[in-house]
Amino acid sequence: MTNSRFRPGRVAIVTGAAQGLGRAIAERLLKEGVGVLLVDRNGEQLDRTAAELAGLGKCGTLALDVTEESAPEAMRERAMGTFGSIDILVNNAGVAGSRPVHEMDEPRWRQVLEVNLNAVFRVTKAVLPAMMAAGYGRIVNMASMTGLTGFRGSSDYAVSKAGLMALTRSLAADYGSYGITANAVAPGAIRTPLAEKLLATRPKWYVRGNLEIKPVERIGEPEDVAAAVAYLTSDEAGYVSGHVLVVDGGLTATHFLPDHFSDEV
Ligand SMILES: NC(=O)c1ccc[n+]([C@@H]2O[C@H](COP(=O)([O-])OP(=O)(O)OC[C@H]3O[C@@H](n4cnc5c(N)ncnc54)[C@H](O)[C@@H]3O)[C@@H](O)[C@H]2O)c1
């Protein structure tokens, strides 16, 4: 795909890129002519994905857990060493939450926040100096509509995603003068291994609510999210910053559609 939305030679780091949304984002950016460093803790799946995407453009891989102390610097070094710049950072790696508060143990609470929020802070901190020096940057944090609505049975997850939205707005405020934008994407249910596992364990009303009882009566596809990320990371989105782009088929905006109330849920 030839596209003038990205200046030739742009480079992106995408975390959690071995599967699901991260893979779709990496694929889309490669098709847009962006060089991509794919990062994931699942080294085997990462290698398979990179082999499948290699024909699309210039990509590299780095197998690590983003919560490791050395991870942010390793990512910065590998991207600069392989590609020579870091123009785009997509903080996508994330894990699902687990329990309502009264059943939650504190180590689990901390673990979800560590992956979904604290690692994003550290990785972003490591990458910012290169973007500031270049006077250009696009940061996209993968939040969730649950960060806006709360999430029944997974307060740890919802809190981590709400935190990401506040971090995003703060980054937008602090670094706009450097030519750096920061935005969040807040997906609803998207067909990925994570969502399929989650939906399989939830009651019928939850599944119907997420998949059918909304204006766009289908589950989202990873490509729906990748298209939003492609826009927000493009050169042409330079005046869009501090925004949370909800990609949920209209679920959050409409809450419930009255004509569905007569259905047996
Ligand atoms: N799928 C959905 O419905 C949905 C909805 C809203 C938000 N999200 C968010 O989108 C992001 C991607 O979700 P997905 O559905 O593609 O999930 P997924 O589980 O299918 O893929 C996540 C990838 O991230 C990697 N990963 C997880 N923790 C990591 C870590 N600590 N270090 C490095 N890699 C790590 C995993 O190995 C995996 O390859 C997550 O942040 C998730 O919270 C997903």
CSV table of C-alpha atoms and ligand atoms in Angstrom, one decimal:
chain,number,residue,atom,x,y,z
A,1,MET,CA,0.0,0.0,0.0
A,2,THR,CA,1.5,3.4,-1.0
A,3,ASN,CA,0.3,6.1,1.3
A,4,SER,CA,1.4,9.7,1.8
A,5,ARG,CA,0.0,9.8,5.3
A,6,PHE,CA,3.4,8.7,6.7
A,7,ARG,CA,6.6,10.3,5.8
A,8,PRO,CA,8.9,7.7,4.2
A,9,GLY,CA,11.2,6.1,6.8
A,10,ARG,CA,9.0,6.4,9.8
A,11,VAL,CA,9.7,3.9,12.5
A,12,ALA,CA,7.3,2.4,15.1
A,13,ILE,CA,7.7,0.2,18.2
A,14,VAL,CA,4.6,-1.9,18.8
A,15,THR,CA,4.4,-3.9,22.1
A,16,GLY,CA,2.3,-7.1,22.4
A,17,ALA,CA,2.8,-7.5,18.7
A,18,ALA,CA,2.9,-11.3,18.5
A,19,GLN,CA,-0.9,-11.7,18.2
A,20,GLY,CA,-4.2,-10.0,18.4
A,21,LEU,CA,-4.4,-6.2,18.2
A,22,GLY,CA,-0.7,-5.7,18.3
A,23,ARG,CA,-0.1,-8.0,15.3
A,24,ALA,CA,-2.9,-6.2,13.3
A,25,ILE,CA,-1.4,-2.8,14.1
A,26,ALA,CA,2.1,-4.0,13.1
A,27,GLU,CA,0.7,-5.4,9.9
A,28,ARG,CA,-1.1,-2.2,9.1
A,29,LEU,CA,1.8,0.1,9.8
A,30,LEU,CA,4.1,-2.1,7.7
A,31,LYS,CA,1.6,-1.8,4.8
A,32,GLU,CA,1.7,1.9,5.3
A,33,GLY,CA,5.5,1.9,4.7
A,34,VAL,CA,6.5,2.2,8.4
A,35,GLY,CA,9.4,0.2,9.8
A,36,VAL,CA,8.2,-1.7,12.8
A,37,LEU,CA,9.9,-3.2,15.9
A,38,LEU,CA,7.6,-6.0,17.1
A,39,VAL,CA,8.0,-6.5,20.9
A,40,ASP,CA,6.4,-9.4,22.8
A,41,ARG,CA,7.1,-11.7,25.7
A,42,ASN,CA,6.0,-14.7,23.7
A,43,GLY,CA,9.1,-15.3,21.7
A,44,GLU,CA,7.9,-18.3,19.7
A,45,GLN,CA,4.7,-16.6,18.5
A,46,LEU,CA,6.6,-13.4,17.9
A,47,ASP,CA,9.0,-15.2,15.5
A,48,ARG,CA,6.1,-16.8,13.7
A,49,THR,CA,4.3,-13.5,13.3
A,50,ALA,CA,7.4,-11.7,12.2
A,51,ALA,CA,8.1,-14.4,9.6
A,52,GLU,CA,4.5,-14.0,8.2
A,53,LEU,CA,4.8,-10.2,8.1
A,54,ALA,CA,8.4,-9.9,6.9
A,55,GLY,CA,7.4,-9.6,3.2
A,56,LEU,CA,5.4,-6.4,4.0
A,57,GLY,CA,8.2,-4.2,4.9
A,58,LYS,CA,11.1,-3.6,7.3
A,59,CYS,CA,10.5,-5.3,10.6
A,60,GLY,CA,12.5,-6.4,13.6
A,61,THR,CA,11.7,-8.3,16.7
A,62,LEU,CA,12.5,-8.1,20.4
A,63,ALA,CA,11.3,-10.9,22.7
A,64,LEU,CA,10.9,-9.5,26.2
A,65,ASP,CA,8.5,-8.8,29.0
A,66,VAL,CA,7.7,-5.1,29.1
A,67,THR,CA,7.7,-5.1,32.9
A,68,GLU,CA,11.4,-6.2,33.1
A,69,GLU,CA,13.6,-3.5,34.5
A,70,SER,CA,15.9,-3.6,31.5
A,71,ALA,CA,13.0,-3.7,28.9
A,72,PRO,CA,12.5,0.0,28.2
A,73,GLU,CA,16.2,0.6,27.5
A,74,ALA,CA,16.5,-2.6,25.5
A,75,MET,CA,13.6,-1.5,23.3
A,76,ARG,CA,15.0,2.0,22.8
A,77,GLU,CA,18.5,0.6,21.9
A,78,ARG,CA,17.2,-2.0,19.5
A,79,ALA,CA,14.9,0.5,17.6
A,80,MET,CA,17.6,3.1,17.4
A,81,GLY,CA,20.3,0.5,16.4
A,82,THR,CA,18.2,-1.2,13.8
A,83,PHE,CA,16.2,1.7,12.4
A,84,GLY,CA,17.9,4.9,13.6
A,85,SER,CA,14.9,6.6,15.0
A,86,ILE,CA,11.7,6.1,17.0
A,87,ASP,CA,8.8,8.1,15.5
A,88,ILE,CA,5.9,6.1,16.8
A,89,LEU,CA,5.3,4.2,20.0
A,90,VAL,CA,2.2,2.0,20.4
A,91,ASN,CA,1.9,0.7,24.0
A,92,ASN,CA,-0.5,-2.2,23.3
A,93,ALA,CA,0.7,-5.1,25.5
A,94,GLY,CA,-1.8,-5.8,28.1
A,95,VAL,CA,-3.3,-8.5,30.3
A,96,ALA,CA,-6.9,-9.2,31.3
A,97,GLY,CA,-8.2,-8.5,34.8
A,98,SER,CA,-9.6,-11.1,37.1
A,99,ARG,CA,-11.9,-10.5,40.1
A,100,PRO,CA,-14.3,-8.1,41.8
A,101,VAL,CA,-12.6,-6.2,44.7
A,102,HIS,CA,-13.7,-8.4,47.6
A,103,GLU,CA,-12.1,-11.5,46.0
A,104,MET,CA,-9.0,-9.8,44.6
A,105,ASP,CA,-5.6,-10.5,46.1
A,106,GLU,CA,-3.2,-7.6,46.1
A,107,PRO,CA,-0.4,-9.3,44.2
A,108,ARG,CA,-2.8,-9.9,41.3
A,109,TRP,CA,-4.0,-6.3,41.5
A,110,ARG,CA,-0.4,-5.0,41.3
A,111,GLN,CA,0.5,-7.4,38.5
A,112,VAL,CA,-2.3,-6.1,36.2
A,113,LEU,CA,-1.3,-2.5,36.9
A,114,GLU,CA,2.3,-3.3,36.4
A,115,VAL,CA,1.8,-4.6,32.9
A,116,ASN,CA,-1.1,-2.4,31.7
A,117,LEU,CA,0.0,0.9,33.3
A,118,ASN,CA,3.4,1.1,35.0
A,119,ALA,CA,5.3,-0.5,32.1
A,120,VAL,CA,3.7,2.0,29.8
A,121,PHE,CA,5.1,4.8,31.9
A,122,ARG,CA,8.6,3.3,31.9
A,123,VAL,CA,8.7,2.5,28.2
A,124,THR,CA,7.3,5.9,27.2
A,125,LYS,CA,9.9,7.6,29.5
A,126,ALA,CA,12.7,5.7,27.7
A,127,VAL,CA,11.5,6.7,24.2
A,128,LEU,CA,10.6,10.3,24.8
A,129,PRO,CA,14.2,11.8,24.7
A,130,ALA,CA,14.6,10.5,21.1
A,131,MET,CA,11.3,11.9,20.1
A,132,MET,CA,12.0,15.3,21.8
A,133,ALA,CA,15.4,15.5,20.1
A,134,ALA,CA,13.8,14.8,16.7
A,135,GLY,CA,10.9,17.2,17.4
A,136,TYR,CA,8.4,14.6,16.3
A,137,GLY,CA,6.5,11.7,17.9
A,138,ARG,CA,3.3,9.8,17.9
A,139,ILE,CA,2.3,7.9,21.0
A,140,VAL,CA,-0.8,5.7,21.2
A,141,ASN,CA,-1.8,3.9,24.3
A,142,MET,CA,-4.2,0.9,24.1
A,143,ALA,CA,-6.8,1.6,26.7
A,144,SER,CA,-10.3,0.1,26.7
A,145,MET,CA,-13.9,1.3,26.9
A,146,THR,CA,-13.9,-0.3,30.3
A,147,GLY,CA,-11.7,2.5,31.5
A,148,LEU,CA,-14.6,4.8,30.8
A,149,THR,CA,-17.4,2.6,32.0
A,150,GLY,CA,-15.9,0.4,34.7
A,151,PHE,CA,-15.8,-3.4,34.2
A,152,ARG,CA,-17.9,-5.8,36.1
A,153,GLY,CA,-15.6,-8.4,37.7
A,154,SER,CA,-12.4,-6.8,36.6
A,155,SER,CA,-11.8,-3.6,38.5
A,156,ASP,CA,-8.0,-4.0,38.2
A,157,TYR,CA,-8.3,-4.0,34.4
A,158,ALA,CA,-10.6,-1.0,34.3
A,159,VAL,CA,-8.5,1.0,36.7
A,160,SER,CA,-5.4,0.3,34.6
A,161,LYS,CA,-7.1,1.5,31.4
A,162,ALA,CA,-8.6,4.6,33.1
A,163,GLY,CA,-5.0,5.4,34.3
A,164,LEU,CA,-3.7,5.0,30.7
A,165,MET,CA,-6.2,7.7,29.6
A,166,ALA,CA,-5.1,10.2,32.2
A,167,LEU,CA,-1.4,9.4,31.4
A,168,THR,CA,-2.2,10.0,27.7
A,169,ARG,CA,-3.7,13.4,28.3
A,170,SER,CA,-0.8,14.4,30.6
A,171,LEU,CA,1.7,13.3,27.9
A,172,ALA,CA,-0.3,15.4,25.4
A,173,ALA,CA,-0.1,18.4,27.6
A,174,ASP,CA,3.6,18.0,28.4
A,175,TYR,CA,5.1,17.2,25.0
A,176,GLY,CA,2.9,18.9,22.4
A,177,SER,CA,5.4,21.7,22.1
A,178,TYR,CA,8.0,19.1,20.9
A,179,GLY,CA,5.8,18.0,18.0
A,180,ILE,CA,4.8,14.9,20.0
A,181,THR,CA,1.1,13.8,20.1
A,182,ALA,CA,-0.3,11.3,22.6
A,183,ASN,CA,-3.7,9.6,22.1
A,184,ALA,CA,-5.4,6.6,23.5
A,185,VAL,CA,-7.6,4.0,21.7
A,186,ALA,CA,-10.4,2.5,23.7
A,187,PRO,CA,-11.7,-0.7,22.0
A,188,GLY,CA,-14.9,-2.6,22.9
A,189,ALA,CA,-14.9,-6.3,22.3
A,190,ILE,CA,-12.5,-7.2,19.5
A,191,ARG,CA,-12.0,-10.7,18.1
A,192,THR,CA,-8.6,-11.6,19.6
A,193,PRO,CA,-7.4,-14.6,21.7
A,194,LEU,CA,-7.8,-12.4,24.8
A,195,ALA,CA,-11.4,-11.5,24.1
A,196,GLU,CA,-12.4,-15.0,23.0
A,197,LYS,CA,-11.1,-16.4,26.2
A,198,LEU,CA,-13.0,-13.7,28.2
A,199,LEU,CA,-16.3,-14.1,26.3
A,200,ALA,CA,-16.2,-17.9,26.8
A,201,THR,CA,-16.3,-17.5,30.6
A,202,ARG,CA,-19.0,-14.8,30.7
A,203,PRO,CA,-22.8,-15.1,31.0
A,204,LYS,CA,-25.1,-14.9,28.0
A,205,TRP,CA,-26.3,-11.4,28.8
A,206,TYR,CA,-22.7,-10.2,28.8
A,207,VAL,CA,-21.9,-11.8,25.5
A,208,ARG,CA,-25.1,-10.5,23.9
A,209,GLY,CA,-24.5,-7.0,25.3
A,210,ASN,CA,-21.0,-6.9,23.9
A,211,LEU,CA,-21.7,-8.4,20.5
A,212,GLU,CA,-25.3,-7.6,19.5
A,213,ILE,CA,-26.9,-5.0,21.6
A,214,LYS,CA,-25.2,-2.0,20.1
A,215,PRO,CA,-25.5,0.0,16.9
A,216,VAL,CA,-22.9,-2.1,15.0
A,217,GLU,CA,-24.2,-5.6,15.7
A,218,ARG,CA,-21.0,-7.6,15.4
A,219,ILE,CA,-17.8,-8.1,17.3
A,220,GLY,CA,-15.0,-5.8,16.3
A,221,GLU,CA,-12.1,-7.1,14.2
A,222,PRO,CA,-8.4,-6.3,15.0
A,223,GLU,CA,-8.3,-4.4,11.7
A,224,ASP,CA,-11.0,-2.0,13.0
A,225,VAL,CA,-8.6,-1.0,15.8
A,226,ALA,CA,-5.5,-1.0,13.6
A,227,ALA,CA,-7.2,1.5,11.3
A,228,ALA,CA,-7.7,3.9,14.2
A,229,VAL,CA,-4.1,3.5,15.3
A,230,ALA,CA,-2.9,4.1,11.8
A,231,TYR,CA,-4.7,7.4,11.7
A,232,LEU,CA,-3.5,8.6,15.1
A,233,THR,CA,0.1,7.6,14.4
A,234,SER,CA,0.1,9.2,10.9
A,235,ASP,CA,1.9,12.4,10.1
A,236,GLU,CA,-1.5,14.0,9.2
A,237,ALA,CA,-2.9,13.6,12.7
A,238,GLY,CA,-0.5,16.2,14.1
A,239,TYR,CA,-3.3,18.4,15.5
A,240,VAL,CA,-5.1,15.5,17.3
A,241,SER,CA,-3.7,15.0,20.8
A,242,GLY,CA,-4.9,14.0,24.2
A,243,HIS,CA,-7.9,12.2,22.6
A,244,VAL,CA,-9.4,8.9,23.6
A,245,LEU,CA,-10.8,7.3,20.4
A,246,VAL,CA,-13.5,4.8,21.3
A,247,VAL,CA,-13.7,1.9,18.8
A,248,ASP,CA,-16.6,-0.2,20.2
A,249,GLY,CA,-19.3,-0.2,17.5
A,250,GLY,CA,-21.2,2.5,19.3
A,251,LEU,CA,-21.7,0.6,22.6
A,252,THR,CA,-20.4,3.2,25.0
A,253,ALA,CA,-22.1,6.1,23.2
A,254,THR,CA,-25.6,4.5,23.1
A,255,HIS,CA,-25.6,2.3,26.2
A,256,PHE,CA,-28.7,0.4,25.4
A,257,LEU,CA,-30.9,0.5,22.3
A,258,PRO,CA,-34.6,0.5,23.4
A,259,ASP,CA,-35.7,-1.9,20.6
A,260,HIS,CA,-33.5,-4.6,22.2
A,261,PHE,CA,-35.3,-4.5,25.5
A,262,SER,CA,-38.1,-6.8,24.3
A,263,ASP,CA,-35.6,-9.5,23.6
A,264,GLU,CA,-34.9,-12.3,26.0
A,265,VAL,CA,-31.4,-11.5,27.2
B,1,LIG,N1,-9.5,-7.7,22.5
B,1,LIG,C1,-10.3,-6.8,23.0
B,1,LIG,O1,-11.5,-7.0,23.0
B,1,LIG,C2,-9.7,-5.6,23.7
B,1,LIG,C3,-10.6,-4.6,24.2
B,1,LIG,C4,-10.1,-3.5,24.8
B,1,LIG,C5,-8.7,-3.4,25.0
B,1,LIG,N2,-7.9,-4.3,24.6
B,1,LIG,C6,-6.5,-4.1,24.8
B,1,LIG,O2,-5.8,-4.3,23.7
B,1,LIG,C7,-4.4,-4.8,24.0
B,1,LIG,C8,-4.2,-6.1,23.2
B,1,LIG,O3,-5.1,-7.0,23.5
B,1,LIG,P1,-5.4,-8.3,22.7
B,1,LIG,O4,-6.9,-8.6,22.7
B,1,LIG,O5,-4.7,-8.3,21.4
B,1,LIG,O6,-4.7,-9.4,23.6
B,1,LIG,P2,-3.9,-10.8,23.3
B,1,LIG,O7,-3.8,-11.4,24.6
B,1,LIG,O8,-4.6,-11.5,22.2
B,1,LIG,O9,-2.5,-10.2,22.9
B,1,LIG,C9,-1.7,-9.5,23.8
B,1,LIG,C10,-0.2,-9.7,23.4
B,1,LIG,O10,0.5,-9.0,24.4
B,1,LIG,C11,1.6,-9.8,24.9
B,1,LIG,N3,1.9,-9.4,26.2
B,1,LIG,C12,1.1,-9.4,27.3
B,1,LIG,N4,1.8,-9.0,28.4
B,1,LIG,C13,3.0,-8.7,28.0
B,1,LIG,C14,4.2,-8.3,28.7
B,1,LIG,N5,4.2,-8.1,30.0
B,1,LIG,N6,5.3,-8.0,27.9
B,1,LIG,C15,5.3,-8.2,26.6
B,1,LIG,N7,4.2,-8.7,25.9
B,1,LIG,C16,3.1,-8.9,26.6
B,1,LIG,C17,1.0,-11.2,24.8
B,1,LIG,O11,2.1,-12.2,24.8
B,1,LIG,C18,0.2,-11.2,23.5
B,1,LIG,O12,1.0,-11.5,22.4
B,1,LIG,C19,-4.4,-5.0,25.5
B,1,LIG,O13,-3.8,-3.9,26.1
B,1,LIG,C20,-5.9,-5.1,25.8
B,1,LIG,O14,-6.1,-4.7,27.2
B,1,LIG,C21,-8.3,-5.5,24.0
